[in-house]
Short mmCIF file of N, CA and C in Angstrom, two decimals:
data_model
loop_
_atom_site.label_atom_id
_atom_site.label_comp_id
_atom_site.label_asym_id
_atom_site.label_seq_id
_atom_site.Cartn_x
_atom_site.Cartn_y
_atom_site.Cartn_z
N UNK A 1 14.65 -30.95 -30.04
CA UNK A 1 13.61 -31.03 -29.04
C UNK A 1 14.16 -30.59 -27.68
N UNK A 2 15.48 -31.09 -27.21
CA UNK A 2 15.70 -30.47 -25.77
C UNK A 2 16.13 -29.28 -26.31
N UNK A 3 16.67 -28.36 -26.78
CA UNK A 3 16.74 -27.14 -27.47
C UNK A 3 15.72 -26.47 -27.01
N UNK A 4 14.22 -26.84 -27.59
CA UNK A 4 13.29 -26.18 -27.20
C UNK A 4 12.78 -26.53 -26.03
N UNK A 5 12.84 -27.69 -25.45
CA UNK A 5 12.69 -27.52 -23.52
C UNK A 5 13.32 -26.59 -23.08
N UNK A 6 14.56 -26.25 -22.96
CA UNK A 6 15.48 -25.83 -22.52
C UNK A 6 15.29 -24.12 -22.78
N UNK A 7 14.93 -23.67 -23.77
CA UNK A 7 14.51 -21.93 -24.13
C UNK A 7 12.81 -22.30 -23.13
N UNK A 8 12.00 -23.16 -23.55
CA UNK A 8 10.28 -22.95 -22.96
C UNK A 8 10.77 -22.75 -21.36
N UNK A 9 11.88 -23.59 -20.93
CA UNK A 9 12.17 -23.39 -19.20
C UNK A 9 12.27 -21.88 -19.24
N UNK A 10 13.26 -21.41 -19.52
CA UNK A 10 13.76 -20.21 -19.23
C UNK A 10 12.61 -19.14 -19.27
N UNK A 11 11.50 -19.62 -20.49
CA UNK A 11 10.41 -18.48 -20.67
C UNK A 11 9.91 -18.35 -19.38
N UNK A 12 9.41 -19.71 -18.96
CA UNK A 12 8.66 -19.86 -18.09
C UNK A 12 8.59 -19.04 -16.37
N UNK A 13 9.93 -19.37 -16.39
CA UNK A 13 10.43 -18.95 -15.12
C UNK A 13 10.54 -17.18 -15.51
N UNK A 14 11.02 -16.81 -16.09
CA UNK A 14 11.16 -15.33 -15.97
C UNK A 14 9.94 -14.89 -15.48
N UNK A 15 9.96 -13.71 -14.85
CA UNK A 15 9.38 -12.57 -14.05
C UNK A 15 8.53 -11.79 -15.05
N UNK A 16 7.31 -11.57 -14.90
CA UNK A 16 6.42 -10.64 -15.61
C UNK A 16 6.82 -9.80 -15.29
N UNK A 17 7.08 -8.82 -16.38
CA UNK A 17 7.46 -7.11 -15.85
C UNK A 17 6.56 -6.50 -15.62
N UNK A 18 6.49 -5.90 -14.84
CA UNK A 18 4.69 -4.49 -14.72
C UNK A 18 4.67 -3.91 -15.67
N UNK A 19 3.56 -3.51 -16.25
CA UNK A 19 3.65 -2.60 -16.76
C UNK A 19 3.82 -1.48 -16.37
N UNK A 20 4.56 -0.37 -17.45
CA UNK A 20 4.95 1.21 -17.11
C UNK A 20 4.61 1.94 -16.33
N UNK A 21 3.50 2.30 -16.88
CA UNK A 21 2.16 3.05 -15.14
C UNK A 21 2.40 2.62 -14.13
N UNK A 22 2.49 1.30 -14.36
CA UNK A 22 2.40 0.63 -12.70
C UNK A 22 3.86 0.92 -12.52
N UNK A 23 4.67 0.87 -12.56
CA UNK A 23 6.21 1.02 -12.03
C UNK A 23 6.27 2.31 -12.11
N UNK A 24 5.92 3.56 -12.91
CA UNK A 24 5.98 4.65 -12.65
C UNK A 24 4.82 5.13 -11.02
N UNK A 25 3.50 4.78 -11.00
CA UNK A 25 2.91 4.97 -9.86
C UNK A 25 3.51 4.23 -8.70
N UNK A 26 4.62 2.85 -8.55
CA UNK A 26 5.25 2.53 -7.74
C UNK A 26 6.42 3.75 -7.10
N UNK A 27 6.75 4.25 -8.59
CA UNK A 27 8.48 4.93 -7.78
C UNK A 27 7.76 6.00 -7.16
N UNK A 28 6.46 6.85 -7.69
CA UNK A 28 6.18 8.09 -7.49
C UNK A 28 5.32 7.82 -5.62
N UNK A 29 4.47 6.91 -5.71
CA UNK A 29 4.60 6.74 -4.43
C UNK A 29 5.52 5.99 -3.23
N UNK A 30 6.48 5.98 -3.57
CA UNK A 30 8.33 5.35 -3.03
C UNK A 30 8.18 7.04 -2.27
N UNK A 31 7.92 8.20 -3.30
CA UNK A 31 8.68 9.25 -2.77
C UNK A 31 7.13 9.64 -2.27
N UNK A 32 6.01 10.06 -2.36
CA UNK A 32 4.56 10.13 -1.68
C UNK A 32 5.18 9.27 0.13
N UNK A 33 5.55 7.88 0.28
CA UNK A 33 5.90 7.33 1.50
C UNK A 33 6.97 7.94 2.19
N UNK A 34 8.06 8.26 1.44
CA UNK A 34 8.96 8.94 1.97
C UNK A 34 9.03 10.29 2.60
N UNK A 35 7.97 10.91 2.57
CA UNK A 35 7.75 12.10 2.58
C UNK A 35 6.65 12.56 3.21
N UNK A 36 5.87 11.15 3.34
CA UNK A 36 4.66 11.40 4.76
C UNK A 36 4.19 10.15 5.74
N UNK A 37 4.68 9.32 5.08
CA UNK A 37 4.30 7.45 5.96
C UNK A 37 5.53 7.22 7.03
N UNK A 38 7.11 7.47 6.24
CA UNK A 38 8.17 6.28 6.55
C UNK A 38 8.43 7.10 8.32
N UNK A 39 7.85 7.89 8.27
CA UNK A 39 8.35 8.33 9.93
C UNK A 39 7.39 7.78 10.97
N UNK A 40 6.13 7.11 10.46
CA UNK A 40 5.26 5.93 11.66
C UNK A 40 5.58 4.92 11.09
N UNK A 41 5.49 4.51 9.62
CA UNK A 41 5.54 3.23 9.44
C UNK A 41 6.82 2.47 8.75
N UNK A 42 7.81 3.48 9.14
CA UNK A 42 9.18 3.03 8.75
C UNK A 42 9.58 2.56 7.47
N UNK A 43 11.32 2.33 7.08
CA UNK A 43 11.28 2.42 5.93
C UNK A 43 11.45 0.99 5.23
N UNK A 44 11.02 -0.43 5.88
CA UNK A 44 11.04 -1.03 5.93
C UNK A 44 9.74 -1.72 5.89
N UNK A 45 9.00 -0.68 6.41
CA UNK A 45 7.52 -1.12 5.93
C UNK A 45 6.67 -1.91 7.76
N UNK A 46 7.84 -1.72 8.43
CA UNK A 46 7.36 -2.80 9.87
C UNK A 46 7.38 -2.21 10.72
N UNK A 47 6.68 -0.79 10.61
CA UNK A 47 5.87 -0.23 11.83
C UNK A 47 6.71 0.07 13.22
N UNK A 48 5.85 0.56 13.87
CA UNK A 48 6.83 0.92 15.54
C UNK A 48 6.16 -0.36 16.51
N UNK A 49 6.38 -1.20 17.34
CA UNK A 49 5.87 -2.11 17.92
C UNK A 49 4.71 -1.28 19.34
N UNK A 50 3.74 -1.71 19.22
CA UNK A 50 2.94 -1.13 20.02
C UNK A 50 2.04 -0.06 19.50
N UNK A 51 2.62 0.98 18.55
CA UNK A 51 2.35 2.14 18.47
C UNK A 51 2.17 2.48 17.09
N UNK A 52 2.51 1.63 16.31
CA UNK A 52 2.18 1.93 14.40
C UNK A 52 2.20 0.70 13.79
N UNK A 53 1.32 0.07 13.12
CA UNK A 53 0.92 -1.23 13.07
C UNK A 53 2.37 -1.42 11.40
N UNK A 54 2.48 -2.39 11.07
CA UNK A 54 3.04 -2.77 10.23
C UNK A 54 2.73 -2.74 9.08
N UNK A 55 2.99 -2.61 7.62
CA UNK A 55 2.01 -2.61 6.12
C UNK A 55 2.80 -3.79 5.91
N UNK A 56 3.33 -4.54 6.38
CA UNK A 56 3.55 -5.97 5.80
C UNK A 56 2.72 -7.13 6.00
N UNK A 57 1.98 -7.53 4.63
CA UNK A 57 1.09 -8.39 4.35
C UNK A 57 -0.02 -8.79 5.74
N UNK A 58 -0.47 -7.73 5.77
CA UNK A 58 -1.88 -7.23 6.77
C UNK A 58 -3.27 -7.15 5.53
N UNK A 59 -4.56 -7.47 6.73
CA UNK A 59 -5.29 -7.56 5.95
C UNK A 59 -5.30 -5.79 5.60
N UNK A 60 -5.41 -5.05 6.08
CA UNK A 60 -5.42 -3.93 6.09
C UNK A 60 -4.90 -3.13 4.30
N UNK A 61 -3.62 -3.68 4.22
CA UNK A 61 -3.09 -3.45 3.34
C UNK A 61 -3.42 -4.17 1.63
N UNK A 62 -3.67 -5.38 1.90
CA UNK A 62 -3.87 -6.37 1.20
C UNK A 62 -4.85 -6.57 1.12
N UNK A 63 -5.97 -6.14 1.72
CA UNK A 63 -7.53 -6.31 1.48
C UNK A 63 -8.76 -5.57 0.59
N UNK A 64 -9.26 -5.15 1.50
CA UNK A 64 -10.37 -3.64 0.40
C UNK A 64 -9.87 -2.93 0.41
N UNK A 65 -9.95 -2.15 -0.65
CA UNK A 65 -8.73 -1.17 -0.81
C UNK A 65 -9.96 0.28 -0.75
N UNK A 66 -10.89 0.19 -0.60
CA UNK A 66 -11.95 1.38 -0.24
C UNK A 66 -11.59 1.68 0.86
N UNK A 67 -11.44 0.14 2.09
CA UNK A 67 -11.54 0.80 3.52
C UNK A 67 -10.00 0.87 3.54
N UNK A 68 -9.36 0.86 2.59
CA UNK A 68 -7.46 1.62 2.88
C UNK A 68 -7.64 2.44 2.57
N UNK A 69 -8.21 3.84 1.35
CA UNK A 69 -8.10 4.94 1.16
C UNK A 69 -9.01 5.50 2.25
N UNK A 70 -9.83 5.10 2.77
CA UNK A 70 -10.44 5.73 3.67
C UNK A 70 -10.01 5.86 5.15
N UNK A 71 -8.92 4.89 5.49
CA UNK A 71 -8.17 5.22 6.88
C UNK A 71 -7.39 5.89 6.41
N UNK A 72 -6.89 6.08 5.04
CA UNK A 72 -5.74 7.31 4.47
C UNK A 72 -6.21 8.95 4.61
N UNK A 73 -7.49 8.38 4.13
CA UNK A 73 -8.70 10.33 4.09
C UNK A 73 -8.94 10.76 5.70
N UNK A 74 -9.31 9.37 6.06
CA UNK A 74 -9.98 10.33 7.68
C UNK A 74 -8.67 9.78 8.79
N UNK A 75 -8.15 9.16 8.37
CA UNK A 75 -7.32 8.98 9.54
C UNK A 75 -7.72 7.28 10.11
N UNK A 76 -7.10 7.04 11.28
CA UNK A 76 -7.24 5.80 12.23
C UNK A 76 -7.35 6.00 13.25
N UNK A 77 -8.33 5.48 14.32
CA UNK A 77 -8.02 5.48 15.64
C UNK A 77 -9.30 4.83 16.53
N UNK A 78 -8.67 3.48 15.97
CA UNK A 78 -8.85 2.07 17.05
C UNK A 78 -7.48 1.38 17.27
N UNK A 79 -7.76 0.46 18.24
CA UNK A 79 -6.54 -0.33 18.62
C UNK A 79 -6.50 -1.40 17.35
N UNK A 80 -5.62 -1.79 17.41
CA UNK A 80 -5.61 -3.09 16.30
C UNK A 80 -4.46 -4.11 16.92
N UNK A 81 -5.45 -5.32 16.42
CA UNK A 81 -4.09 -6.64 17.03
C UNK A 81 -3.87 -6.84 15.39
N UNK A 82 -2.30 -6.71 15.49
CA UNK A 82 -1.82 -7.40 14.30
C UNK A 82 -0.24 -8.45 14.53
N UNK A 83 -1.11 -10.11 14.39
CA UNK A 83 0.15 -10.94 14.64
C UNK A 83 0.68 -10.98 16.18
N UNK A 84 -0.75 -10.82 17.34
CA UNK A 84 -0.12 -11.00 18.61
C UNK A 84 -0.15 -9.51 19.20
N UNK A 85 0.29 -8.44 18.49
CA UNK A 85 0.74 -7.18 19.08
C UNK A 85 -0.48 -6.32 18.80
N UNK A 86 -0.48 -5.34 19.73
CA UNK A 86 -2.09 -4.44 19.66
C UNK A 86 -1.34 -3.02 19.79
N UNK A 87 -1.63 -2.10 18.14
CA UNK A 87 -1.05 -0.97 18.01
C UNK A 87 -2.49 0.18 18.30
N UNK A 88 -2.13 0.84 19.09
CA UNK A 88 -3.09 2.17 19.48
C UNK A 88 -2.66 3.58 18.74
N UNK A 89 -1.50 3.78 18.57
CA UNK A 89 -1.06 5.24 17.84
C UNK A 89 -2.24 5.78 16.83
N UNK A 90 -2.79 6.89 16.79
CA UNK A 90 -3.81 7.99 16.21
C UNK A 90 -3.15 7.90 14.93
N UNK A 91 -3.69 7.68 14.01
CA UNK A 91 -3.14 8.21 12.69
C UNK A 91 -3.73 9.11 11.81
N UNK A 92 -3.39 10.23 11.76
CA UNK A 92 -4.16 11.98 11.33
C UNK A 92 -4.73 11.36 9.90
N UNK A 93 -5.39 11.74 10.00
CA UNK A 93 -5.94 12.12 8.46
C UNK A 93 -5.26 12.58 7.26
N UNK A 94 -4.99 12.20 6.17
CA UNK A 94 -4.19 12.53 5.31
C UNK A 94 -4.80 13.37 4.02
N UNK A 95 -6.09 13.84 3.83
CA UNK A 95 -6.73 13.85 3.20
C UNK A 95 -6.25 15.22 2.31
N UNK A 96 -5.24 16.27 2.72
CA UNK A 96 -5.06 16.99 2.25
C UNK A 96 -3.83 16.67 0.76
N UNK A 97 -3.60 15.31 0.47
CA UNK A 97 -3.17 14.47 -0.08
C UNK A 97 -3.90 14.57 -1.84
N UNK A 98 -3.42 14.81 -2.71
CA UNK A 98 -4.23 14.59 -3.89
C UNK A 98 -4.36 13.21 -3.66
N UNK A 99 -5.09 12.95 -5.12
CA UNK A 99 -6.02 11.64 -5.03
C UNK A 99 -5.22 10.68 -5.96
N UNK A 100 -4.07 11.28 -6.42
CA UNK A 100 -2.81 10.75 -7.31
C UNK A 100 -2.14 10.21 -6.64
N UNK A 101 -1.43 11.02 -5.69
CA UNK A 101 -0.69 10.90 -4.31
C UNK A 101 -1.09 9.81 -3.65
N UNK A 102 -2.28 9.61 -3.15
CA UNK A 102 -2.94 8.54 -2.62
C UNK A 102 -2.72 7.28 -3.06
N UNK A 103 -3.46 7.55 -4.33
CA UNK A 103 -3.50 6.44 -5.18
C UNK A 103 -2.10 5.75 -5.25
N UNK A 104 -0.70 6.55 -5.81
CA UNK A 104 0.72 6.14 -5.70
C UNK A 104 0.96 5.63 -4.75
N UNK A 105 1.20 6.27 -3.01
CA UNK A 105 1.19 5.74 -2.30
C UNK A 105 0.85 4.55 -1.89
N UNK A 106 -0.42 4.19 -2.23
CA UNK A 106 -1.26 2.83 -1.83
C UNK A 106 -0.70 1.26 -2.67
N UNK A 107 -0.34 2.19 -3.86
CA UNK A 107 0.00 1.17 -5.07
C UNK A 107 1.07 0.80 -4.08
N UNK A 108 1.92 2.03 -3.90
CA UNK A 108 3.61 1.37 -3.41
C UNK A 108 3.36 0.35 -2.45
N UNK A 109 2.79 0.90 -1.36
CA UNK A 109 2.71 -0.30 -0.04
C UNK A 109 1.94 -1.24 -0.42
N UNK A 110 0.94 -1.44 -1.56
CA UNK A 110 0.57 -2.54 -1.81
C UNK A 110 1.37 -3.87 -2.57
N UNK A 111 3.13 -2.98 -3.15
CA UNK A 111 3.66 -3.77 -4.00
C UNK A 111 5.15 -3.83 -3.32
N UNK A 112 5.22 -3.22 -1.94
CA UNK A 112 6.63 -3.31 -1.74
C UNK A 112 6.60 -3.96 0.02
N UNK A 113 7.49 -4.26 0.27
CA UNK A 113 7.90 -4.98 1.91
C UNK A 113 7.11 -6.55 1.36
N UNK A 114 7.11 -6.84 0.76
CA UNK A 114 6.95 -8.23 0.18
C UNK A 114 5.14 -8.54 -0.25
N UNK A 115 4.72 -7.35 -0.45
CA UNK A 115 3.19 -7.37 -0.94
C UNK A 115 3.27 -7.54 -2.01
N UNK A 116 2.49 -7.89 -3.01
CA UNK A 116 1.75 -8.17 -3.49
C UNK A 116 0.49 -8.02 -3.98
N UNK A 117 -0.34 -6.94 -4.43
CA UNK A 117 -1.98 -6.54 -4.20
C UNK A 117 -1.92 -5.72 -5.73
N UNK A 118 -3.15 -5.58 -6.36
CA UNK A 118 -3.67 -4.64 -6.92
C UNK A 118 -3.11 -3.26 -7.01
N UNK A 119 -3.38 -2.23 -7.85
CA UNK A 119 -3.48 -1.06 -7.85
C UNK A 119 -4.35 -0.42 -7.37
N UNK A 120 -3.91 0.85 -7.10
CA UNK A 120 -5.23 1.51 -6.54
C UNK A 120 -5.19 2.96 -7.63
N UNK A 121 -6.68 3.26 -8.07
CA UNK A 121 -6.53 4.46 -9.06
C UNK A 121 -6.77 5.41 -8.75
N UNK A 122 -6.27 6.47 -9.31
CA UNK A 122 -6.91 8.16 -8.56
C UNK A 122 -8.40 8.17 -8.57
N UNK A 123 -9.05 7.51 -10.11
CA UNK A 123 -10.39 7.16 -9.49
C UNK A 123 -10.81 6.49 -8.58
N UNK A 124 -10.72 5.38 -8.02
CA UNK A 124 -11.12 4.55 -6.95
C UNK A 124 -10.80 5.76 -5.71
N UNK A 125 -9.83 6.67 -5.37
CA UNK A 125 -9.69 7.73 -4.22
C UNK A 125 -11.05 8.67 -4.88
N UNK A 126 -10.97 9.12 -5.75
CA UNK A 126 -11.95 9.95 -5.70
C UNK A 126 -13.50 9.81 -5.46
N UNK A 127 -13.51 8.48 -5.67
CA UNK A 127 -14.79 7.96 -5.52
C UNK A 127 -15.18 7.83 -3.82
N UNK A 128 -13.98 7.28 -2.98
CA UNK A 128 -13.82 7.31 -1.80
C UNK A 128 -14.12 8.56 -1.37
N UNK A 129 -13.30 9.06 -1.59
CA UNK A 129 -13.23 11.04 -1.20
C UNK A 129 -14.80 11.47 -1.08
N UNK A 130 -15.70 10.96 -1.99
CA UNK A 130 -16.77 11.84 -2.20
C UNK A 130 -17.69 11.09 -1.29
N UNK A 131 -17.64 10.04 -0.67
CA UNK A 131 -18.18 9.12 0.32
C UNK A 131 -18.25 9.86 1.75
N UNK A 132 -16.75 10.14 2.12
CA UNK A 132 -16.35 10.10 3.23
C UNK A 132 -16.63 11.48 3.85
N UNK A 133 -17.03 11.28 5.25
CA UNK A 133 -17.29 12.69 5.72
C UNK A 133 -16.09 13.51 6.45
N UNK A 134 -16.35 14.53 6.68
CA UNK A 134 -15.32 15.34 7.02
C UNK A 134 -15.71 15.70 8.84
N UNK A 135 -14.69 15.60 8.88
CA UNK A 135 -14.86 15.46 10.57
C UNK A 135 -15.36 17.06 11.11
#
């Protein structure tokens, strides 16, 4: 009997692994961030103070994920208080971005700098995409 307490602890506590997709759409948008985010929003995930808001556990990030692909498609540009501090920096439009790309991307910052959130799918961008107007 403590035998089997002792293995049920260990089950218990271990870590769900993601599944595949999901850790493959994590690494692929690792390099999607690296290659168009980490120079406003750093590689740490905590933003420029004043001037590029943070992706650490913001509603922004962590919330509807329609109105995140859609500040991804058209861009940003309101002020935002996040945690005391009010970031103004323009953020371009990314839209020339496949909808894979997107999607990776979003997954990553939704699962890395200590998030936590959902996936986001190339469908859910495309569905966005076909919403949103073009400036």
């Amino acid at each position: 009997m403590l035998l089997f307490a002792a293995l049920h602890a260990q089950v218990k506590h271990k870590a769900k692994p993601k599944p595949p997709g999901i850790a493959a759409s994590i690494a692929k948008g690792k390099d999607v961030y690296m290659q168009t985010c980490v120079t406003c929003h750093q590689v740490d995930g905590g933003g420029v103070q004043n001037m590029n808001p943070p992706l650490i556990k913001t509603t922004y990030v962590l919330g509807d994920k329609t109105k995140l692909i859609t500040i991804v498609l058209n861009g940003f540009n309101e002020r935002v208080e996040i945690e005391g501090n009010t970031y103004s920096n323009v953020m371009p439009s990314h839209d020339f971005l496949k909808d894979q790309d997107i999607a990776n991307v979003l997954t990553y910052v939704r699962n890395s700098f200590g998030n936590k959130a959902s996936t986001v799918t190339a469908t859910e961008v495309k569905k966005v995409r076909a919403t949103v107007k073009k400036a």
